[in-house]
XYZ file of C-alpha atoms in Angstrom:
710
model
C -7.579 35.184 -11.966
C -11.341 35.151 -13.193
C -13.414 37.975 -14.492
C -16.054 38.375 -16.918
C -14.877 39.295 -20.535
C -15.090 42.935 -20.610
C -16.892 44.794 -23.298
C -14.158 47.206 -25.257
C -14.325 50.783 -25.771
C -12.131 53.649 -27.154
C -11.176 55.986 -24.352
C -12.189 59.612 -24.788
C -9.696 62.371 -24.652
C -9.597 64.869 -21.640
C -9.932 68.675 -22.607
C -6.498 70.026 -22.756
C -5.408 73.611 -22.037
C -9.020 75.172 -22.858
C -8.885 73.388 -26.265
C -11.117 70.947 -27.995
C -10.388 67.389 -27.017
C -9.185 65.073 -29.365
C -12.062 62.867 -31.009
C -12.326 59.378 -29.188
C -10.507 56.822 -31.321
C -9.053 59.323 -33.683
C -5.129 59.962 -33.470
C -3.950 63.436 -32.837
C -2.382 65.660 -35.657
C 1.082 65.645 -34.462
C 2.458 64.597 -31.112
C -0.364 65.617 -28.895
C -1.096 68.869 -30.940
C -4.301 70.785 -31.574
C -7.239 69.235 -33.325
C -6.651 69.055 -37.106
C -8.648 70.964 -39.647
C -10.309 69.010 -42.482
C -8.300 67.030 -44.679
C -8.382 69.587 -47.648
C -7.061 72.528 -45.410
C -4.511 70.691 -43.553
C -1.119 72.313 -43.334
C 1.844 72.284 -41.237
C 1.191 73.789 -37.689
C 2.710 77.213 -36.755
C 6.142 76.711 -35.875
C 7.491 78.135 -32.785
C 11.030 76.884 -32.818
C 12.547 80.435 -33.575
C 10.213 82.336 -31.216
C 10.663 83.545 -27.446
C 8.121 81.421 -25.550
C 7.493 82.234 -22.037
C 5.303 79.944 -19.876
C 3.813 80.454 -16.466
C 0.828 77.652 -16.813
C -2.123 78.250 -17.546
C -0.563 81.481 -19.352
C 2.054 81.969 -21.908
C 3.301 84.418 -24.331
C 5.169 84.013 -27.782
C 7.030 86.457 -30.152
C 10.055 86.853 -32.184
C 13.245 87.772 -30.877
C 12.812 91.303 -31.222
C 9.604 91.274 -28.709
C 7.108 92.562 -31.338
C 3.819 90.829 -31.198
C 2.559 90.827 -34.828
C -0.321 88.520 -34.813
C 1.906 85.771 -36.773
C 1.328 82.342 -35.941
C 1.352 81.864 -32.268
C 2.347 85.387 -31.201
C 0.602 86.886 -28.655
C -0.386 86.413 -24.606
C -2.714 83.493 -23.948
C -4.519 82.200 -21.009
C -6.424 79.205 -20.723
C -6.386 78.381 -24.178
C -7.621 81.983 -25.426
C -5.468 84.510 -27.109
C -5.949 87.620 -25.210
C -3.558 89.796 -27.162
C -2.219 88.948 -30.709
C -0.451 92.484 -31.391
C 1.641 94.636 -29.162
C 4.135 96.460 -31.732
C 6.152 99.252 -30.236
C 7.349 102.165 -32.067
C 9.354 105.233 -30.777
C 9.734 108.304 -32.725
C 7.653 106.436 -35.352
C 10.223 103.920 -35.883
C 10.775 100.400 -34.480
C 13.623 99.729 -32.128
C 16.433 97.938 -33.606
C 16.567 94.649 -32.033
C 19.447 93.720 -30.217
C 18.971 90.735 -27.972
C 15.845 88.704 -27.210
C 15.637 85.605 -24.906
C 14.328 84.086 -21.567
C 15.569 85.162 -18.389
C 13.496 82.232 -16.951
C 10.883 80.136 -18.174
C 8.283 82.214 -17.264
C 9.988 85.684 -18.221
C 11.625 86.995 -21.223
C 13.917 90.274 -21.754
C 14.087 92.252 -25.092
C 16.682 94.889 -25.819
C 16.376 97.500 -28.783
C 18.046 100.710 -29.643
C 16.904 103.873 -31.391
C 18.934 106.821 -32.636
C 17.574 110.421 -31.612
C 16.667 112.398 -34.877
C 19.532 114.845 -35.519
C 22.150 113.237 -33.386
C 25.396 113.575 -34.620
C 26.971 110.678 -32.771
C 26.532 107.416 -34.726
C 25.869 105.265 -31.554
C 22.183 104.884 -30.601
C 21.568 107.250 -27.482
C 18.144 105.305 -26.661
C 17.496 101.887 -25.536
C 14.266 100.268 -25.127
C 14.072 97.310 -22.726
C 10.920 94.889 -22.447
C 10.375 92.625 -19.729
C 7.672 90.260 -20.601
C 6.135 87.905 -18.009
C 3.827 85.202 -19.377
C 1.096 85.995 -16.895
C 0.504 88.876 -19.016
C 2.524 91.781 -17.633
C 4.992 93.733 -19.668
C 7.254 96.790 -18.612
C 8.597 98.782 -21.231
C 11.764 101.085 -20.137
C 13.253 103.684 -22.450
C 16.543 105.169 -21.334
C 18.568 108.122 -22.612
C 22.119 107.517 -22.687
C 22.648 110.419 -25.038
C 24.113 114.199 -24.453
C 20.840 115.684 -25.663
C 17.218 115.740 -24.643
C 14.947 113.402 -26.304
C 11.363 114.435 -27.441
C 9.414 111.936 -29.408
C 6.354 109.902 -29.062
C 6.105 106.263 -27.957
C 3.445 104.324 -29.437
C 2.204 100.786 -28.859
C -0.284 99.382 -31.275
C -2.482 96.556 -29.733
C -5.024 94.235 -31.437
C -6.620 90.732 -30.518
C -8.850 88.022 -32.136
C -9.684 86.313 -28.678
C -8.986 83.138 -30.787
C -8.792 79.474 -29.693
C -5.061 78.202 -29.157
C -5.855 74.988 -30.807
C -7.336 76.345 -33.725
C -4.767 79.014 -34.217
C -2.028 76.227 -33.966
C -3.787 74.495 -36.494
C -3.653 77.289 -39.044
C -6.699 79.287 -38.316
C -6.631 83.138 -38.686
C -9.664 84.889 -36.813
C -10.069 88.316 -37.707
C -9.171 91.081 -35.230
C -11.977 92.312 -33.084
C -12.474 96.078 -32.707
C -11.342 97.801 -29.701
C -12.994 100.277 -27.179
C -11.210 102.790 -25.035
C -11.292 101.584 -21.469
C -10.183 104.041 -18.737
C -6.329 103.596 -18.950
C -6.144 101.223 -21.942
C -8.462 99.294 -24.417
C -10.830 96.534 -24.265
C -12.006 93.881 -26.944
C -15.074 91.657 -26.677
C -16.239 88.655 -28.165
C -19.363 86.416 -27.776
C -17.439 84.527 -24.640
C -14.648 86.832 -23.393
C -13.344 90.221 -22.901
C -9.692 91.328 -23.093
C -8.386 94.405 -21.296
C -5.165 96.003 -21.510
C -4.325 98.781 -18.652
C -1.293 100.967 -19.007
C 0.533 102.530 -15.855
C 0.957 105.564 -16.345
C -2.247 106.384 -18.403
C -1.406 106.989 -21.967
C -1.684 110.754 -23.268
C -3.787 109.553 -25.943
C -5.725 106.572 -26.921
C -6.895 105.895 -30.596
C -9.378 102.935 -30.326
C -9.880 102.605 -34.156
C -6.301 101.819 -34.449
C -5.914 100.173 -31.179
C -2.836 102.535 -30.324
C -1.693 103.984 -27.072
C 0.595 106.908 -27.245
C 2.706 108.648 -24.566
C 4.870 111.941 -25.492
C 8.136 111.545 -23.968
C 10.793 114.075 -23.075
C 13.959 112.426 -21.553
C 16.892 114.412 -20.302
C 20.460 113.235 -20.715
C 20.722 110.123 -18.264
C 17.084 109.826 -17.608
C 14.837 106.549 -17.944
C 10.931 106.451 -18.122
C 8.709 103.183 -17.818
C 5.292 102.193 -18.479
C 3.824 98.712 -17.131
C 1.034 97.119 -19.423
C -1.344 94.319 -18.027
C -3.386 92.045 -20.139
C -6.337 90.207 -18.507
C -9.155 87.998 -19.733
C -12.599 88.234 -18.380
C -15.075 85.310 -19.169
C -18.768 86.500 -19.598
C -19.932 83.333 -17.730
C -18.784 80.748 -15.412
C -17.817 78.006 -17.074
C -19.324 74.606 -15.904
C -15.810 73.231 -15.192
C -13.366 75.805 -13.901
C -10.183 75.728 -15.815
C -6.936 74.840 -14.098
C -5.017 77.458 -12.219
C -1.457 78.143 -11.972
C 1.015 77.571 -9.231
C 0.656 81.188 -8.056
C 3.587 83.637 -7.264
C 3.622 82.814 -3.565
C 3.721 78.656 -4.034
C 7.139 77.413 -4.189
C 8.158 74.801 -6.937
C 8.548 71.459 -5.232
C 12.304 71.382 -5.772
C 13.488 74.759 -4.550
C 15.923 73.243 -2.196
C 18.024 71.429 -5.053
C 21.706 72.359 -5.352
C 23.909 70.674 -7.823
C 27.643 71.052 -8.622
C 29.813 68.897 -11.167
C 32.923 69.250 -13.062
C 30.575 69.394 -16.320
C 29.030 72.726 -16.520
C 26.623 71.534 -19.254
C 25.084 68.991 -16.513
C 24.340 72.241 -14.222
C 22.772 74.325 -16.895
C 20.634 71.368 -18.026
C 19.452 70.445 -14.720
C 18.695 74.051 -13.649
C 16.793 75.007 -16.630
C 14.988 71.831 -17.277
C 13.388 72.204 -13.505
C 12.858 76.002 -14.304
C 10.943 74.966 -17.396
C 8.932 72.331 -15.390
C 8.006 74.694 -12.676
C 6.486 76.761 -15.512
C 4.151 74.144 -16.685
C 2.736 73.354 -13.118
C -0.975 73.469 -12.870
C -3.563 72.736 -10.144
C -7.507 72.207 -10.499
C -9.360 75.411 -9.105
C -10.917 73.435 -6.393
C -7.671 71.771 -5.236
C -5.070 74.404 -5.588
C -2.536 72.245 -3.534
C -2.356 69.454 -5.547
C 0.173 70.328 -8.320
C 0.626 68.549 -11.570
C 2.361 69.098 -14.544
C 0.867 70.398 -17.942
C 2.284 68.267 -20.903
C 4.061 71.019 -22.862
C 3.695 74.385 -24.465
C 2.103 75.458 -26.753
C 0.647 72.349 -28.252
C -0.219 70.485 -25.356
C -0.873 73.119 -22.576
C -2.958 71.217 -20.197
C -3.349 67.815 -18.245
C -2.294 64.769 -20.309
C -2.414 62.016 -17.753
C 0.592 60.160 -18.984
C 3.095 62.843 -19.261
C 2.009 64.342 -15.886
C 2.719 60.869 -14.361
C 5.958 60.689 -15.987
C 7.136 64.133 -14.784
C 5.956 62.926 -11.480
C 7.988 59.982 -11.457
C 11.130 61.260 -12.624
C 11.266 64.172 -10.018
C 10.478 61.762 -7.299
C 14.250 62.125 -6.087
C 13.463 65.692 -5.323
C 10.254 65.007 -3.003
C 7.022 63.265 -3.307
C 4.841 66.477 -3.483
C 4.348 66.645 -7.384
C 3.569 62.782 -7.477
C 0.891 63.102 -4.568
C -0.749 66.106 -6.065
C -0.574 64.354 -9.704
C -1.906 61.088 -8.201
C -4.717 62.703 -6.467
C -5.806 64.877 -9.532
C -6.067 61.854 -11.685
C -7.867 59.741 -9.228
C -10.424 61.975 -9.450
C -10.693 61.598 -13.343
C -10.329 57.916 -13.177
C -13.354 55.979 -14.937
C -16.209 54.611 -12.852
C -18.936 52.306 -13.958
C -21.416 55.392 -13.665
C -19.039 57.265 -16.028
C -17.875 54.786 -18.438
C -19.486 51.578 -18.046
C -18.322 48.640 -16.520
C -15.723 47.906 -19.260
C -14.125 51.290 -18.674
C -13.828 50.950 -14.686
C -10.275 51.807 -13.533
C -9.062 53.307 -16.620
C -7.521 56.929 -16.749
C -8.669 58.466 -19.824
C -6.111 59.690 -22.523
C -6.138 60.399 -26.103
C -4.954 58.421 -28.858
C -1.597 59.483 -30.318
C -0.093 58.720 -33.762
C 2.506 55.913 -33.142
C 4.473 56.393 -36.302
C 4.439 54.179 -39.770
C 4.743 50.908 -38.489
C 2.184 50.522 -35.626
C -1.362 51.730 -35.204
C -2.092 54.811 -32.786
C -1.575 54.191 -29.339
C -3.767 54.660 -26.526
C -2.369 56.618 -23.771
C -5.016 55.669 -21.380
C -3.198 52.485 -21.321
C 0.047 54.094 -20.493
C -1.377 56.267 -17.779
C -3.425 53.448 -15.992
C -0.455 51.272 -15.809
C 1.945 53.999 -14.869
C -0.407 55.201 -12.045
C 0.346 51.954 -10.131
C 4.117 52.550 -10.646
C 4.113 56.104 -9.607
C 2.052 55.205 -6.364
C 4.433 52.477 -5.710
C 7.818 54.295 -6.144
C 6.380 57.376 -4.245
C 5.768 55.057 -1.283
C 9.290 53.827 -1.436
C 10.672 57.399 -1.604
C 8.439 58.438 1.225
C 5.115 59.500 0.410
C 3.283 59.152 3.694
C 1.590 55.743 4.474
C -1.887 57.052 4.882
C -1.832 59.055 1.636
C -0.786 55.760 0.027
C -3.693 53.943 1.587
C -6.104 56.629 0.369
C -4.870 56.079 -3.265
C -4.777 52.376 -3.029
C -8.418 51.913 -4.099
C -7.330 53.807 -7.386
C -4.532 51.539 -8.119
C -6.514 48.437 -7.248
C -8.970 49.578 -9.971
C -6.280 50.318 -12.487
C -5.026 46.624 -11.861
C -8.496 45.409 -12.643
C -8.506 47.294 -15.722
C -5.135 45.244 -16.669
C -6.817 42.215 -15.248
C -10.189 42.469 -17.539
C -7.716 42.953 -20.799
C -5.656 39.928 -19.994
C -8.610 37.813 -19.287
C -10.163 38.783 -22.640
C -7.200 37.020 -24.231
C -7.343 39.346 -27.213
C -3.612 38.336 -28.304
C -2.148 35.156 -26.677
C -2.174 36.451 -23.138
C -0.153 39.755 -24.140
C -1.572 43.111 -23.332
C -3.102 45.354 -25.821
C -4.647 48.600 -25.216
C -6.918 48.555 -21.974
C -10.380 48.818 -23.033
C -9.745 48.554 -26.854
C -12.782 48.448 -29.281
C -12.402 46.621 -32.486
C -14.869 49.172 -34.000
C -12.991 52.272 -32.731
C -10.190 51.733 -35.186
C -11.566 49.778 -38.223
C -9.316 47.555 -40.049
C -6.572 47.788 -37.390
C -5.893 44.278 -35.651
C -5.037 44.392 -32.099
C -1.554 44.845 -31.462
C 0.564 43.946 -28.391
C 3.280 46.616 -28.046
C 6.546 45.919 -26.749
C 6.523 48.968 -24.462
C 3.257 48.162 -23.281
C 4.208 44.606 -21.952
C 7.021 46.286 -20.257
C 4.556 48.929 -18.398
C 2.210 46.105 -17.648
C 4.731 43.768 -16.223
C 6.233 46.626 -13.927
C 2.650 47.510 -12.853
C 1.859 44.013 -11.922
C 5.083 43.562 -9.702
C 4.588 47.148 -8.181
C 1.048 46.390 -7.581
C 1.873 43.243 -5.755
C 4.306 45.164 -3.601
C 1.609 47.498 -2.467
C -1.268 44.659 -1.986
C 1.202 42.870 0.243
C 2.400 45.844 2.272
C -0.972 46.892 3.031
C -2.765 43.500 3.653
C -4.649 43.316 0.479
C -5.104 40.327 -1.526
C -3.909 39.315 -4.913
C -0.170 40.183 -4.479
C 0.661 36.350 -5.403
C -1.470 36.223 -8.315
C 0.102 39.365 -9.681
C 3.558 37.998 -9.370
C 2.759 34.640 -10.973
C 1.179 36.419 -13.913
C 4.397 38.754 -14.242
C 6.400 35.689 -14.145
C 4.585 34.004 -16.880
C 4.684 37.065 -19.100
C 8.334 37.074 -18.764
C 8.639 33.621 -20.202
C 6.286 34.328 -23.171
C 7.954 37.683 -23.741
C 11.341 36.160 -24.063
C 9.937 33.407 -26.461
C 7.588 35.138 -28.652
C 8.844 38.734 -28.729
C 12.360 37.899 -29.558
C 13.381 38.260 -33.272
C 16.610 36.678 -34.371
C 18.820 38.439 -36.914
C 22.392 38.425 -38.007
C 23.331 40.610 -35.101
C 22.153 38.098 -32.587
C 18.563 39.284 -32.259
C 16.316 42.062 -30.955
C 12.519 42.512 -29.674
C 9.760 43.100 -31.871
C 8.153 46.248 -31.648
C 4.780 44.482 -31.387
C 2.815 41.495 -32.078
C -0.297 41.379 -34.037
C -2.950 38.904 -34.525
C -1.371 35.320 -35.080
C 1.794 36.064 -33.302
C 3.239 38.045 -36.515
C 6.037 40.071 -35.081
C 6.553 43.745 -36.133
C 9.886 43.982 -36.705
C 10.631 47.501 -36.862
C 13.696 48.598 -34.672
C 12.431 51.725 -32.534
C 13.598 53.816 -29.316
C 10.613 52.282 -27.655
C 12.764 49.560 -26.838
C 14.193 51.607 -23.924
C 11.109 50.658 -21.797
C 12.564 47.120 -21.321
C 15.159 48.839 -19.532
C 12.930 50.739 -17.320
C 12.627 48.211 -14.455
C 11.067 50.152 -11.580
C 12.224 50.419 -8.089
C 11.410 47.623 -5.741
C 12.325 46.531 -1.935
C 15.707 47.469 -0.367
C 16.530 49.720 -3.292
C 16.762 46.991 -5.861
C 15.305 46.808 -9.424
C 12.544 44.794 -10.123
C 13.040 41.681 -12.757
C 12.826 42.714 -16.547
C 11.381 40.759 -19.338
C 14.614 40.388 -21.174
C 17.348 37.710 -19.998
C 20.692 38.772 -19.446
C 21.942 37.853 -22.932
C 19.057 39.572 -24.483
C 19.671 42.730 -22.301
C 23.190 42.632 -23.655
C 22.475 42.425 -27.325
C 19.735 45.198 -27.051
C 22.119 47.727 -24.837
C 24.757 47.343 -27.832
C 21.835 47.787 -30.617
C 20.724 51.255 -28.934
C 24.165 52.832 -29.335
C 24.797 51.850 -33.040
C 24.440 54.522 -35.750
C 20.982 52.778 -36.658
C 19.497 54.338 -33.607
C 21.835 56.792 -32.023
C 22.360 59.861 -34.313
C 24.991 61.340 -32.077
C 22.316 63.737 -30.364
C 20.347 60.698 -28.976
C 18.138 57.998 -29.923
C 16.103 58.074 -33.206
C 12.463 56.810 -32.836
C 13.023 54.659 -35.721
C 15.839 52.956 -37.380
C 17.702 54.766 -40.040
C 17.841 51.505 -42.125
C 14.080 51.600 -42.403
C 12.560 52.703 -45.576
C 10.128 54.889 -43.649
C 12.681 56.717 -41.914
C 12.015 60.309 -41.660
C 14.314 62.394 -39.275
C 11.488 64.908 -38.827
C 9.005 62.239 -38.128
C 8.084 62.221 -34.505
C 7.675 58.682 -34.212
C 9.665 57.916 -37.617
C 13.027 59.206 -36.922
C 12.974 62.333 -34.572
C 14.946 62.309 -31.261
C 12.783 62.223 -28.436
C 14.464 63.473 -25.362
C 12.457 61.535 -22.799
C 13.464 58.176 -24.606
C 16.989 59.118 -24.758
C 17.086 60.035 -21.078
C 15.329 56.726 -19.918
C 18.106 54.778 -22.055
C 20.729 56.818 -20.202
C 19.411 55.703 -16.697
C 18.205 52.089 -17.745
C 21.487 51.408 -19.323
C 23.444 52.547 -16.457
C 21.391 50.878 -13.673
C 21.697 47.456 -16.018
C 25.518 47.938 -15.722
C 26.162 49.099 -19.436
C 27.871 52.325 -18.220
C 29.701 52.929 -21.363
C 26.625 52.781 -23.770
C 24.816 55.188 -20.934
C 27.852 57.329 -20.765
C 27.777 57.733 -25.032
C 24.030 58.680 -24.995
C 24.433 60.986 -22.181
C 27.136 62.853 -23.991
C 25.073 63.185 -27.003
C 22.197 64.555 -25.036
C 24.418 67.091 -23.048
C 25.978 68.413 -26.341
C 22.438 68.911 -27.664
C 21.334 70.617 -24.485
C 24.211 72.909 -25.033
C 22.917 73.719 -28.509
C 19.582 74.567 -26.940
C 20.887 76.780 -24.054
C 20.155 74.183 -21.554
C 16.363 74.048 -22.544
C 15.915 70.917 -24.364
C 12.583 70.842 -26.508
C 10.276 67.670 -26.671
C 12.395 66.359 -29.558
C 14.677 67.501 -32.458
C 15.512 66.035 -35.863
C 17.217 62.505 -36.053
C 19.607 63.508 -38.654
C 23.194 62.312 -38.143
C 25.565 64.453 -36.299
C 28.100 66.359 -38.335
C 30.864 68.503 -37.321
C 29.974 72.211 -36.490
C 26.313 71.583 -37.372
C 23.833 71.833 -34.277
C 20.921 69.440 -34.122
C 18.031 70.520 -36.407
C 15.049 72.035 -34.268
C 11.466 70.142 -34.938
C 8.718 72.531 -35.878
C 5.925 70.710 -34.031
C 7.775 70.381 -30.837
C 6.576 71.383 -27.496
C 9.163 73.807 -25.835
C 9.197 73.340 -22.948
C 7.646 69.642 -22.533
C 7.166 68.193 -19.200
C 8.571 64.756 -20.059
C 11.785 66.002 -21.732
C 12.336 68.621 -19.010
C 11.845 65.948 -16.114
C 13.669 63.149 -17.806
C 16.684 65.354 -18.658
C 17.118 66.429 -15.192
C 16.606 62.905 -14.024
C 19.431 61.575 -16.184
C 21.862 63.623 -14.290
C 20.263 62.881 -10.801
C 20.264 59.418 -11.278
C 23.972 59.021 -11.757
C 24.270 59.429 -8.145
C 22.384 55.951 -7.848
C 20.233 57.057 -4.980
C 17.751 54.090 -4.416
C 15.583 54.502 -1.240
C 12.957 52.046 0.661
C 11.679 54.454 3.053
C 9.033 52.004 4.575
C 11.985 49.903 5.442
C 14.012 53.055 6.612
C 16.772 52.183 4.243
C 18.497 53.721 1.394
C 21.259 52.444 -1.012
C 23.594 54.437 -2.901
C 24.993 53.096 -6.114
C 26.420 55.582 -8.160
C 27.588 55.111 -11.871
C 31.384 54.238 -11.296
C 32.589 55.806 -14.745
C 31.615 59.083 -13.613
C 30.859 60.760 -16.833
C 30.306 64.124 -15.204
C 33.564 63.962 -12.906
C 32.907 64.745 -9.552
C 29.114 65.193 -8.808
C 27.548 66.785 -5.664
C 23.786 66.921 -4.900
C 21.973 68.575 -2.206
C 18.374 69.131 -1.772
C 17.351 65.772 -2.664
C 14.529 64.123 -0.180
C 14.237 60.796 0.937
C 11.522 59.938 3.486
C 10.606 63.570 3.323
C 14.074 64.676 4.786
C 16.896 66.323 3.017
C 19.532 63.945 1.512
C 22.781 64.986 0.254
C 25.432 62.893 -1.512
C 28.793 63.519 -3.281
C 30.258 61.004 -5.826
C 33.995 61.415 -6.266
C 35.830 61.317 -9.560
C 36.720 57.590 -9.020
C 32.982 56.714 -8.346
C 33.057 56.593 -4.776
C 29.510 57.982 -3.002
C 29.646 59.804 0.471
C 26.367 60.571 2.011
C 26.808 64.064 3.576
C 23.094 64.634 4.773
C 20.411 62.132 5.502
C 17.770 61.213 8.116
C 19.446 59.773 11.275
C 16.468 57.091 10.981
C 17.642 55.821 7.691
C 20.155 52.749 7.423
C 22.455 53.627 4.763
C 23.877 51.013 2.459
C 26.174 51.071 -0.523
C 26.504 48.315 -3.306
């Protein structure tokens, strides 16, 4: 391969969820979080781990379990990164209802129940219940019921307020002042320089106190009667934005996986898959001018918008449920790929992404590298799962440009032929030498092989050169990245200038097990040989990395270990789920089962809704996993990977272009009997049942598919 040595550049971040983009060349405050305030004012971001957070992208709502919006932290209704309403405090008869219950009924909706005693009621039991049904889209229904024996005459007051603040700034600790309200027909209006927020009520309130922001109804409820009011919060921009913000999926548009049905002997798995896909559905977005192209927002509340690498992971991990999300994600990112006109020749082919903090052992990582390489893999695997040939052909030039960005970086020969961040500039990170990361070599190797498959299948040149390059990378990796130690050895987390190994033991090693789907349902070759693979598989399940709830991001033996460090010891769900599927695929079913058991136990502690990460403290009897204060909840990567860890146990491995599918289940059956229906292969329904002894039976498939078992 020959190409001119590219100039190198930092990759600018994209605007996320209406908030400001991260500065090019500067890592984010925490895992993809909001822009940081100045150093002297830095503080921990507002924590939401005890809040009830409902999400329907691009909208969300957060409050405490009592349902009251008090303007604390991230409490309020948000849309496209703007807080439409920060306060909604309800009082009945001058008192707040006693909170009885508050939880999600789905990713997008929450239910809160409270109780109030009627003044003078001799019975100690509360006669009145107050139910609040809240939807992330900005609709809340309040229902008051009188179950007592006497009429109830008392006022219902709802105090409202807003600051119309920016989500990123509020999350970073800013506390904007409230804006004075004005009476607006059946509600209130607040106006800033850029937006107006409006709350309307049906039925109309009996009184509106604009100065205090209070809506009031005088209720008279007979025994057994009920009364309800619906409040709707809306946001109006003053002028049309130059780029219209993303829109949500919409009430009439089904999620791409509505037909999935799962049954197994382990109820934790059924709950985890159902709630993970529900959460992922709440994160689906679309460009305003391409509403049919769905992609996943990275997570709420911190990265509530398009982060290309995270969107591609979500699309890839849900391929067993169909190619619709993958197609929409690929097309959305194709529109954002760097061209010479946009970023100069050095940036051509790169899909932009922000830098992220990578922990204490490595410099910040460029998510543009991950996204650019992953684009090729997602396109190739979507093709294997049944993405129509013409849609693949339309996207192939984008994949070729992504491979061109990889070629330019390789030929720059920054670090002995290994891959560093694509488009990296020395001056964008002063004092930080280029680093070839372990996981980037795995991603580049897989992208090269997937790219070769696509180029060969569609009659484009270059397939042989990419396979030859991948083979040479395998040889160099096995020689230079392997670190010998008393346990037999392990990969280096990275190599720096001069071939110095970064010897940290991290969960990023799981990328070496993510080989990718190849022809005839087979796995692509990996960077490790068989013995190295065995040693690493055993290393992953030692207490050094496995805390009992999943894999720590950094070894507990490291002097820099921090169980709450998002890259220095916390458990990231996606990496643990990747380890489960990769180990099982490589034949290490015992190790995969141990990690899966920890993940399922953790999911039960989070009611089936796993957050992005949680603390990597060693598991103790009768102690649940500790929530991470800065975790996205939900997060696209954790939701998609948790579901995939269960679905992959059936071992469905298709090659739709060859009209073939291989079913190779995990024979140790960690969930007992497993039935999956509503999978999609080649665009048609596919159902499989795996017995308790590990025998797979395909119960529904396209008649054009040739079925095989390994």
